Amino acid sequence: MDNVKKTELGAIELNPSLRYVICSPNEVFIRHGARSQFMTTLQDSSGSDGLGVLFTALREPKSLLELTELMPLVTRGEIAEIVADLLADGILMPSGTPRYQSHSSVVWKNDNPAPTICVLGSGTLATRITSELAAVGIVETTTKSPQSHDELRDALASATLAIVAVDALSPTLLLDVDAAARETGTRWLPSVLDGSHAFIGPWIRPFDGPCYQEVLLQLEATTVRHAEYLATRDHPESSAGGAPSPHLAVAAGWTAIAVMSLIGGVPSLADRVMVLDLERLGVDTTDIMQLPRCPVCQTTPPMHTYQ
């Protein structure tokens, strides 16, 4: 359906992700942010004062008919053409457009609808991530807590994307998810809290990039007291309480942003892990290399050359 037909079906409005400055009745300056690449100036050389009227009117949703009544010096066809161009550029949006789409149309030039997403986890982080996704209009989301490998496989098979939310690092759990994802072919994102650190990513694409075993090996190489960690990593743990609410909010927010970025066509955490150091308020990323002959996810068996 083209943009002109969209305008005839319902109201349109200004994109809430943009800022508008009406410099004169015939000139409007538009930007996303002071450091954003999205900046443009619209000018009407006809001198009809239509731009100022249009952008003033669209501070509230309006239909094409209402705009025609407010702009008597411009024909309905001309208004429809202007609106269609502004819709195509993401400057205007059909009223009620989910927030992630209005944002993506500006930042990533892509307003694809969200796929079906499954958030796997029974803890507070899973709940916070689901809430963050819903807040930006990504509502095709389910939260599940599978208790067996079969349930895990079925949950992954029911979604296009999966997010695995873990309130405390559990390598065994994440490796189980990785194995099930290889059976279903589902792309998934780990979002893990480990004390005062959060690890988000990478997007794991079964048989097309590093598997979680490779991620784990490379992240474990940087652990403190490495020998003790390896000796105890698979032992059951107990905790007197969960992560502080601000830690959960930060991890959930960054996870939702990673999902929005992927939907927008820019998989920013492909082969990269975002590391949030919530003790020292630091943010870093770690590139994950794919082993050329990983025994877990590569179909080519290891090759040994003897001389």
mmCIF file of C-alpha atoms in Angstrom:
data_model
loop_
_atom_site.group_PDB
_atom_site.id
_atom_site.type_symbol
_atom_site.label_atom_id
_atom_site.label_comp_id
_atom_site.label_asym_id
_atom_site.label_seq_id
_atom_site.Cartn_x
_atom_site.Cartn_y
_atom_site.Cartn_z
ATOM 1 C CA MET A 1 0.000 0.000 0.000
ATOM 2 C CA ASP A 2 1.558 3.301 -1.035
ATOM 3 C CA ASN A 3 1.823 6.357 1.173
ATOM 4 C CA VAL A 4 -0.980 8.280 -0.543
ATOM 5 C CA LYS A 5 -3.422 5.494 0.253
ATOM 6 C CA LYS A 6 -2.210 5.501 3.862
ATOM 7 C CA THR A 7 -3.131 9.149 4.207
ATOM 8 C CA GLU A 8 -6.615 8.464 2.853
ATOM 9 C CA LEU A 9 -7.225 5.703 5.353
ATOM 10 C CA GLY A 10 -6.762 7.719 8.515
ATOM 11 C CA ALA A 11 -5.050 10.476 10.380
ATOM 12 C CA ILE A 12 -1.402 11.408 10.062
ATOM 13 C CA GLU A 13 0.880 13.188 12.506
ATOM 14 C CA LEU A 14 4.406 14.453 13.021
ATOM 15 C CA ASN A 15 6.995 11.788 13.745
ATOM 16 C CA PRO A 16 7.449 11.963 17.552
ATOM 17 C CA SER A 17 11.129 11.013 17.193
ATOM 18 C CA LEU A 18 11.900 14.309 15.440
ATOM 19 C CA ARG A 19 12.103 17.955 16.475
ATOM 20 C CA TYR A 20 10.550 20.645 14.284
ATOM 21 C CA VAL A 21 11.368 24.348 14.104
ATOM 22 C CA ILE A 22 9.045 26.491 11.980
ATOM 23 C CA CYS A 23 11.508 29.170 10.909
ATOM 24 C CA SER A 24 8.970 30.969 8.701
ATOM 25 C CA PRO A 25 5.649 30.130 7.035
ATOM 26 C CA ASN A 26 7.668 28.686 4.128
ATOM 27 C CA GLU A 27 10.615 27.067 5.920
ATOM 28 C CA VAL A 28 10.830 24.263 8.488
ATOM 29 C CA PHE A 29 14.020 22.904 10.064
ATOM 30 C CA ILE A 30 13.883 19.255 11.184
ATOM 31 C CA ARG A 31 16.346 17.236 13.243
ATOM 32 C CA HIS A 32 16.472 14.101 15.350
ATOM 33 C CA GLY A 33 19.159 15.255 17.750
ATOM 34 C CA ALA A 34 22.085 17.649 17.906
ATOM 35 C CA ARG A 35 24.508 14.820 17.026
ATOM 36 C CA SER A 36 22.227 12.930 14.666
ATOM 37 C CA GLN A 37 22.837 12.533 10.956
ATOM 38 C CA PHE A 38 19.155 13.197 10.358
ATOM 39 C CA MET A 39 18.854 16.937 9.761
ATOM 40 C CA THR A 40 17.001 18.620 6.940
ATOM 41 C CA THR A 41 15.421 21.921 5.980
ATOM 42 C CA LEU A 42 12.166 22.044 4.034
ATOM 43 C CA GLN A 43 11.449 25.137 1.945
ATOM 44 C CA ASP A 44 8.396 26.118 -0.094
ATOM 45 C CA SER A 45 9.513 28.311 -3.004
ATOM 46 C CA SER A 46 5.908 29.013 -4.072
ATOM 47 C CA GLY A 47 5.360 31.315 -1.120
ATOM 48 C CA SER A 48 1.971 29.786 -0.283
ATOM 49 C CA ASP A 49 2.779 29.623 3.459
ATOM 50 C CA GLY A 50 1.632 26.032 3.267
ATOM 51 C CA LEU A 51 4.545 24.446 5.125
ATOM 52 C CA GLY A 52 4.007 26.507 8.244
ATOM 53 C CA VAL A 53 0.301 25.760 8.238
ATOM 54 C CA LEU A 54 0.909 22.039 7.607
ATOM 55 C CA PHE A 55 3.402 21.530 10.434
ATOM 56 C CA THR A 56 1.424 23.671 12.852
ATOM 57 C CA ALA A 57 -1.743 21.714 12.106
ATOM 58 C CA LEU A 58 -0.050 18.336 12.485
ATOM 59 C CA ARG A 59 0.892 18.945 16.097
ATOM 60 C CA GLU A 60 -2.337 17.011 16.513
ATOM 61 C CA PRO A 61 -3.308 14.117 14.189
ATOM 62 C CA LYS A 62 -5.231 15.285 11.134
ATOM 63 C CA SER A 63 -6.831 13.625 8.143
ATOM 64 C CA LEU A 64 -6.106 14.625 4.570
ATOM 65 C CA LEU A 65 -9.546 16.232 4.365
ATOM 66 C CA GLU A 66 -8.880 18.339 7.460
ATOM 67 C CA LEU A 67 -5.564 19.494 6.016
ATOM 68 C CA THR A 68 -7.284 20.465 2.774
ATOM 69 C CA GLU A 69 -9.705 22.679 4.693
ATOM 70 C CA LEU A 70 -6.833 24.361 6.548
ATOM 71 C CA MET A 71 -4.841 25.016 3.364
ATOM 72 C CA PRO A 72 -7.281 26.553 0.830
ATOM 73 C CA LEU A 73 -4.465 27.856 -1.405
ATOM 74 C CA VAL A 74 -3.159 24.313 -2.033
ATOM 75 C CA THR A 75 -5.138 21.673 -3.932
ATOM 76 C CA ARG A 76 -5.997 18.316 -2.395
ATOM 77 C CA GLY A 77 -3.783 16.566 -4.932
ATOM 78 C CA GLU A 78 -0.809 18.759 -4.062
ATOM 79 C CA ILE A 79 -1.338 18.192 -0.348
ATOM 80 C CA ALA A 80 -1.561 14.420 -0.904
ATOM 81 C CA GLU A 81 1.699 14.494 -2.868
ATOM 82 C CA ILE A 82 3.485 16.542 -0.190
ATOM 83 C CA VAL A 83 2.219 14.272 2.570
ATOM 84 C CA ALA A 84 3.225 11.149 0.632
ATOM 85 C CA ASP A 85 6.772 12.458 0.227
ATOM 86 C CA LEU A 86 6.999 13.345 3.927
ATOM 87 C CA LEU A 87 5.679 9.910 4.880
ATOM 88 C CA ALA A 88 8.294 8.265 2.664
ATOM 89 C CA ASP A 89 11.033 10.281 4.398
ATOM 90 C CA GLY A 90 9.773 9.372 7.877
ATOM 91 C CA ILE A 91 8.985 13.016 8.698
ATOM 92 C CA LEU A 92 5.279 12.235 9.016
ATOM 93 C CA MET A 93 3.754 8.984 10.246
ATOM 94 C CA PRO A 94 0.297 7.443 10.140
ATOM 95 C CA SER A 95 -1.316 8.175 13.490
ATOM 96 C CA GLY A 96 -0.844 5.344 15.961
ATOM 97 C CA THR A 97 2.394 4.041 14.425
ATOM 98 C CA PRO A 98 4.312 2.046 17.072
ATOM 99 C CA ARG A 99 7.141 4.068 18.570
ATOM 100 C CA TYR A 100 9.868 1.639 17.488
ATOM 101 C CA GLN A 101 8.779 2.092 13.847
ATOM 102 C CA SER A 102 8.719 5.887 14.011
ATOM 103 C CA HIS A 103 12.196 5.798 15.572
ATOM 104 C CA SER A 104 13.572 3.231 13.107
ATOM 105 C CA SER A 105 12.316 5.182 10.095
ATOM 106 C CA VAL A 106 14.564 8.080 11.162
ATOM 107 C CA VAL A 107 17.619 6.356 12.643
ATOM 108 C CA TRP A 108 17.867 3.292 10.399
ATOM 109 C CA LYS A 109 15.661 4.331 7.458
ATOM 110 C CA ASN A 110 13.600 1.228 7.969
ATOM 111 C CA ASP A 111 10.127 0.862 9.486
ATOM 112 C CA ASN A 112 9.721 -2.906 9.220
ATOM 113 C CA PRO A 113 7.063 -4.423 11.470
ATOM 114 C CA ALA A 114 8.329 -6.417 14.421
ATOM 115 C CA PRO A 115 8.649 -10.187 14.115
ATOM 116 C CA THR A 116 7.321 -12.623 16.678
ATOM 117 C CA ILE A 117 9.628 -12.483 19.685
ATOM 118 C CA CYS A 118 9.896 -14.936 22.561
ATOM 119 C CA VAL A 119 11.515 -13.819 25.821
ATOM 120 C CA LEU A 120 12.812 -16.872 27.669
ATOM 121 C CA GLY A 121 13.297 -16.517 31.398
ATOM 122 C CA SER A 122 11.498 -16.695 34.713
ATOM 123 C CA GLY A 123 13.261 -13.875 36.521
ATOM 124 C CA THR A 124 12.811 -10.158 36.897
ATOM 125 C CA LEU A 125 15.023 -9.330 33.907
ATOM 126 C CA ALA A 126 12.709 -11.204 31.525
ATOM 127 C CA THR A 127 9.733 -9.244 32.864
ATOM 128 C CA ARG A 128 11.561 -5.919 32.488
ATOM 129 C CA ILE A 129 12.638 -6.711 28.915
ATOM 130 C CA THR A 130 9.072 -7.615 27.943
ATOM 131 C CA SER A 131 7.844 -4.331 29.439
ATOM 132 C CA GLU A 132 10.488 -2.317 27.563
ATOM 133 C CA LEU A 133 9.538 -3.947 24.262
ATOM 134 C CA ALA A 134 5.849 -3.310 24.889
ATOM 135 C CA ALA A 135 6.571 0.340 25.723
ATOM 136 C CA VAL A 136 7.898 0.959 22.200
ATOM 137 C CA GLY A 137 5.053 -0.955 20.553
ATOM 138 C CA ILE A 138 6.688 -4.361 20.063
ATOM 139 C CA VAL A 139 3.688 -6.302 21.277
ATOM 140 C CA GLU A 140 4.099 -9.596 19.396
ATOM 141 C CA THR A 141 6.085 -10.836 22.369
ATOM 142 C CA THR A 142 5.593 -13.812 24.636
ATOM 143 C CA THR A 143 7.427 -14.689 27.837
ATOM 144 C CA LYS A 144 8.062 -18.353 28.569
ATOM 145 C CA SER A 145 9.892 -20.406 31.187
ATOM 146 C CA PRO A 146 10.538 -23.821 29.610
ATOM 147 C CA GLN A 147 11.376 -26.604 32.040
ATOM 148 C CA SER A 148 12.741 -29.223 29.638
ATOM 149 C CA HIS A 149 14.685 -29.405 26.409
ATOM 150 C CA ASP A 150 11.530 -30.238 24.459
ATOM 151 C CA GLU A 151 9.707 -27.219 25.912
ATOM 152 C CA LEU A 152 12.726 -25.056 25.153
ATOM 153 C CA ARG A 153 12.843 -26.261 21.559
ATOM 154 C CA ASP A 154 9.098 -25.675 21.120
ATOM 155 C CA ALA A 155 9.372 -22.147 22.557
ATOM 156 C CA LEU A 156 12.183 -21.284 20.160
ATOM 157 C CA ALA A 157 10.343 -22.801 17.217
ATOM 158 C CA SER A 158 7.316 -20.582 17.907
ATOM 159 C CA ALA A 159 9.254 -17.337 17.421
ATOM 160 C CA THR A 160 11.283 -15.562 14.776
ATOM 161 C CA LEU A 161 13.625 -14.073 17.376
ATOM 162 C CA ALA A 162 14.319 -15.098 20.953
ATOM 163 C CA ILE A 163 15.810 -13.259 23.904
ATOM 164 C CA VAL A 164 17.231 -15.322 26.736
ATOM 165 C CA ALA A 165 17.106 -13.272 29.944
ATOM 166 C CA VAL A 166 19.255 -14.619 32.776
ATOM 167 C CA ASP A 167 19.335 -12.870 36.158
ATOM 168 C CA ALA A 168 22.545 -14.681 37.161
ATOM 169 C CA LEU A 169 25.155 -16.169 34.825
ATOM 170 C CA SER A 170 24.383 -19.814 34.048
ATOM 171 C CA PRO A 171 26.626 -21.247 31.293
ATOM 172 C CA THR A 172 24.829 -24.592 31.327
ATOM 173 C CA LEU A 173 21.452 -22.962 30.702
ATOM 174 C CA LEU A 174 22.793 -20.816 27.863
ATOM 175 C CA LEU A 175 24.508 -23.770 26.216
ATOM 176 C CA ASP A 176 21.211 -25.699 26.402
ATOM 177 C CA VAL A 177 19.485 -22.798 24.633
ATOM 178 C CA ASP A 178 22.214 -22.782 22.007
ATOM 179 C CA ALA A 179 21.721 -26.486 21.319
ATOM 180 C CA ALA A 180 17.947 -26.093 21.002
ATOM 181 C CA ALA A 181 18.364 -23.067 18.716
ATOM 182 C CA ARG A 182 20.525 -25.128 16.374
ATOM 183 C CA GLU A 183 17.631 -27.577 16.116
ATOM 184 C CA THR A 184 15.082 -24.880 15.260
ATOM 185 C CA GLY A 185 17.295 -22.394 13.409
ATOM 186 C CA THR A 186 16.050 -19.528 15.606
ATOM 187 C CA ARG A 187 18.179 -16.395 15.992
ATOM 188 C CA TRP A 188 18.581 -15.502 19.660
ATOM 189 C CA LEU A 189 20.143 -12.900 21.931
ATOM 190 C CA PRO A 190 21.567 -13.594 25.396
ATOM 191 C CA SER A 191 20.955 -10.888 28.002
ATOM 192 C CA VAL A 192 22.821 -11.881 31.140
ATOM 193 C CA LEU A 193 23.407 -10.272 34.521
ATOM 194 C CA ASP A 194 26.520 -11.364 36.381
ATOM 195 C CA GLY A 195 26.912 -9.464 39.626
ATOM 196 C CA SER A 196 27.350 -5.809 38.690
ATOM 197 C CA HIS A 197 27.995 -6.574 35.039
ATOM 198 C CA ALA A 198 25.568 -7.148 32.204
ATOM 199 C CA PHE A 199 26.426 -8.963 28.983
ATOM 200 C CA ILE A 200 24.113 -8.361 26.033
ATOM 201 C CA GLY A 201 24.665 -10.174 22.779
ATOM 202 C CA PRO A 202 25.762 -11.279 20.392
ATOM 203 C CA TRP A 203 22.884 -12.134 18.085
ATOM 204 C CA ILE A 204 23.502 -15.826 17.582
ATOM 205 C CA ARG A 205 22.565 -17.154 14.162
ATOM 206 C CA PRO A 206 22.735 -20.951 14.153
ATOM 207 C CA PHE A 207 25.373 -22.177 11.680
ATOM 208 C CA ASP A 208 25.985 -18.610 10.462
ATOM 209 C CA GLY A 209 28.379 -17.072 12.947
ATOM 210 C CA PRO A 210 29.759 -17.909 16.395
ATOM 211 C CA CYS A 211 27.758 -20.289 18.571
ATOM 212 C CA TYR A 212 27.407 -19.662 22.301
ATOM 213 C CA GLN A 213 30.202 -22.090 23.115
ATOM 214 C CA GLU A 214 32.566 -19.788 21.215
ATOM 215 C CA VAL A 215 31.101 -16.746 22.971
ATOM 216 C CA LEU A 216 31.542 -18.389 26.362
ATOM 217 C CA LEU A 217 35.148 -19.408 25.711
ATOM 218 C CA GLN A 218 36.134 -15.885 24.712
ATOM 219 C CA LEU A 219 34.304 -14.195 27.595
ATOM 220 C CA GLU A 220 35.622 -16.659 30.168
ATOM 221 C CA ALA A 221 39.179 -15.821 29.153
ATOM 222 C CA THR A 222 38.760 -12.423 30.844
ATOM 223 C CA THR A 223 37.283 -13.623 34.151
ATOM 224 C CA VAL A 224 38.933 -12.771 37.455
ATOM 225 C CA ARG A 225 40.340 -15.771 39.381
ATOM 226 C CA HIS A 226 39.901 -17.873 36.290
ATOM 227 C CA ALA A 227 40.724 -21.264 37.811
ATOM 228 C CA GLU A 228 38.219 -20.877 40.661
ATOM 229 C CA TYR A 229 35.555 -19.721 38.231
ATOM 230 C CA LEU A 230 36.003 -22.743 35.960
ATOM 231 C CA ALA A 231 35.980 -25.131 38.935
ATOM 232 C CA THR A 232 32.641 -23.819 40.220
ATOM 233 C CA ARG A 233 30.797 -22.431 37.203
ATOM 234 C CA ASP A 234 28.378 -25.355 36.811
ATOM 235 C CA HIS A 235 27.601 -25.781 40.525
ATOM 236 C CA PRO A 236 24.121 -24.785 41.700
ATOM 237 C CA GLU A 237 24.036 -21.288 43.165
ATOM 238 C CA SER A 238 21.822 -19.598 45.705
ATOM 239 C CA SER A 239 21.233 -15.890 46.174
ATOM 240 C CA ALA A 240 19.698 -13.830 48.930
ATOM 241 C CA GLY A 241 18.252 -11.387 46.434
ATOM 242 C CA GLY A 242 18.209 -10.174 42.859
ATOM 243 C CA ALA A 243 19.948 -7.369 41.037
ATOM 244 C CA PRO A 244 19.136 -3.769 41.997
ATOM 245 C CA SER A 245 16.297 -2.243 40.042
ATOM 246 C CA PRO A 246 18.528 0.278 38.192
ATOM 247 C CA HIS A 247 20.752 -2.573 36.961
ATOM 248 C CA LEU A 248 17.712 -4.411 35.646
ATOM 249 C CA ALA A 249 16.428 -1.244 33.963
ATOM 250 C CA VAL A 250 19.734 -0.580 32.200
ATOM 251 C CA ALA A 251 20.130 -4.173 30.994
ATOM 252 C CA ALA A 252 16.516 -4.382 29.832
ATOM 253 C CA GLY A 253 16.759 -1.024 28.058
ATOM 254 C CA TRP A 254 19.892 -1.943 26.139
ATOM 255 C CA THR A 255 18.379 -5.308 25.219
ATOM 256 C CA ALA A 256 15.283 -3.591 23.800
ATOM 257 C CA ILE A 257 17.506 -1.194 21.829
ATOM 258 C CA ALA A 258 19.382 -4.179 20.356
ATOM 259 C CA VAL A 259 16.043 -5.633 19.224
ATOM 260 C CA MET A 260 14.945 -2.296 17.711
ATOM 261 C CA SER A 261 18.267 -2.040 15.879
ATOM 262 C CA LEU A 262 17.897 -5.532 14.419
ATOM 263 C CA ILE A 263 14.329 -4.844 13.292
ATOM 264 C CA GLY A 264 15.592 -1.623 11.725
ATOM 265 C CA GLY A 265 17.992 -3.639 9.585
ATOM 266 C CA VAL A 266 21.161 -2.844 11.545
ATOM 267 C CA PRO A 267 22.173 -5.858 13.692
ATOM 268 C CA SER A 268 24.530 -3.817 15.853
ATOM 269 C CA LEU A 269 25.352 -6.776 18.096
ATOM 270 C CA ALA A 270 26.178 -9.219 15.325
ATOM 271 C CA ASP A 271 29.335 -10.991 16.493
ATOM 272 C CA ARG A 272 29.741 -8.456 19.330
ATOM 273 C CA VAL A 273 28.926 -8.521 23.030
ATOM 274 C CA MET A 274 28.035 -5.308 24.842
ATOM 275 C CA VAL A 275 29.551 -5.317 28.316
ATOM 276 C CA LEU A 276 27.986 -2.965 30.866
ATOM 277 C CA ASP A 277 30.181 -2.410 33.909
ATOM 278 C CA LEU A 278 27.649 -1.161 36.454
ATOM 279 C CA GLU A 279 30.294 -0.885 39.179
ATOM 280 C CA ARG A 280 32.435 1.662 37.351
ATOM 281 C CA LEU A 281 29.747 2.985 34.973
ATOM 282 C CA GLY A 282 31.573 1.814 31.881
ATOM 283 C CA VAL A 283 30.354 0.467 28.548
ATOM 284 C CA ASP A 284 32.466 -1.621 26.198
ATOM 285 C CA THR A 285 32.017 -4.076 23.355
ATOM 286 C CA THR A 286 33.895 -7.297 22.733
ATOM 287 C CA ASP A 287 34.180 -8.751 19.245
ATOM 288 C CA ILE A 288 33.530 -12.479 19.093
ATOM 289 C CA MET A 289 35.532 -14.487 16.590
ATOM 290 C CA GLN A 290 34.159 -17.590 14.961
ATOM 291 C CA LEU A 291 36.390 -20.613 15.216
ATOM 292 C CA PRO A 292 36.935 -21.993 11.697
ATOM 293 C CA ARG A 293 36.440 -25.579 12.860
ATOM 294 C CA CYS A 294 34.319 -25.292 15.998
ATOM 295 C CA PRO A 295 33.411 -28.850 17.071
ATOM 296 C CA VAL A 296 30.015 -27.660 18.323
ATOM 297 C CA CYS A 297 28.524 -25.741 15.409
ATOM 298 C CA GLN A 298 30.672 -26.366 12.327
ATOM 299 C CA THR A 299 29.581 -29.140 9.982
ATOM 300 C CA THR A 300 33.170 -29.740 8.825
ATOM 301 C CA PRO A 301 34.950 -32.055 11.270
ATOM 302 C CA PRO A 302 38.281 -30.958 12.792
ATOM 303 C CA MET A 303 41.190 -31.640 10.509
ATOM 304 C CA HIS A 304 44.591 -32.743 11.750
ATOM 305 C CA THR A 305 47.648 -32.376 9.584
ATOM 306 C CA TYR A 306 50.624 -34.532 10.446
ATOM 307 C CA GLN A 307 54.101 -33.874 9.129
#
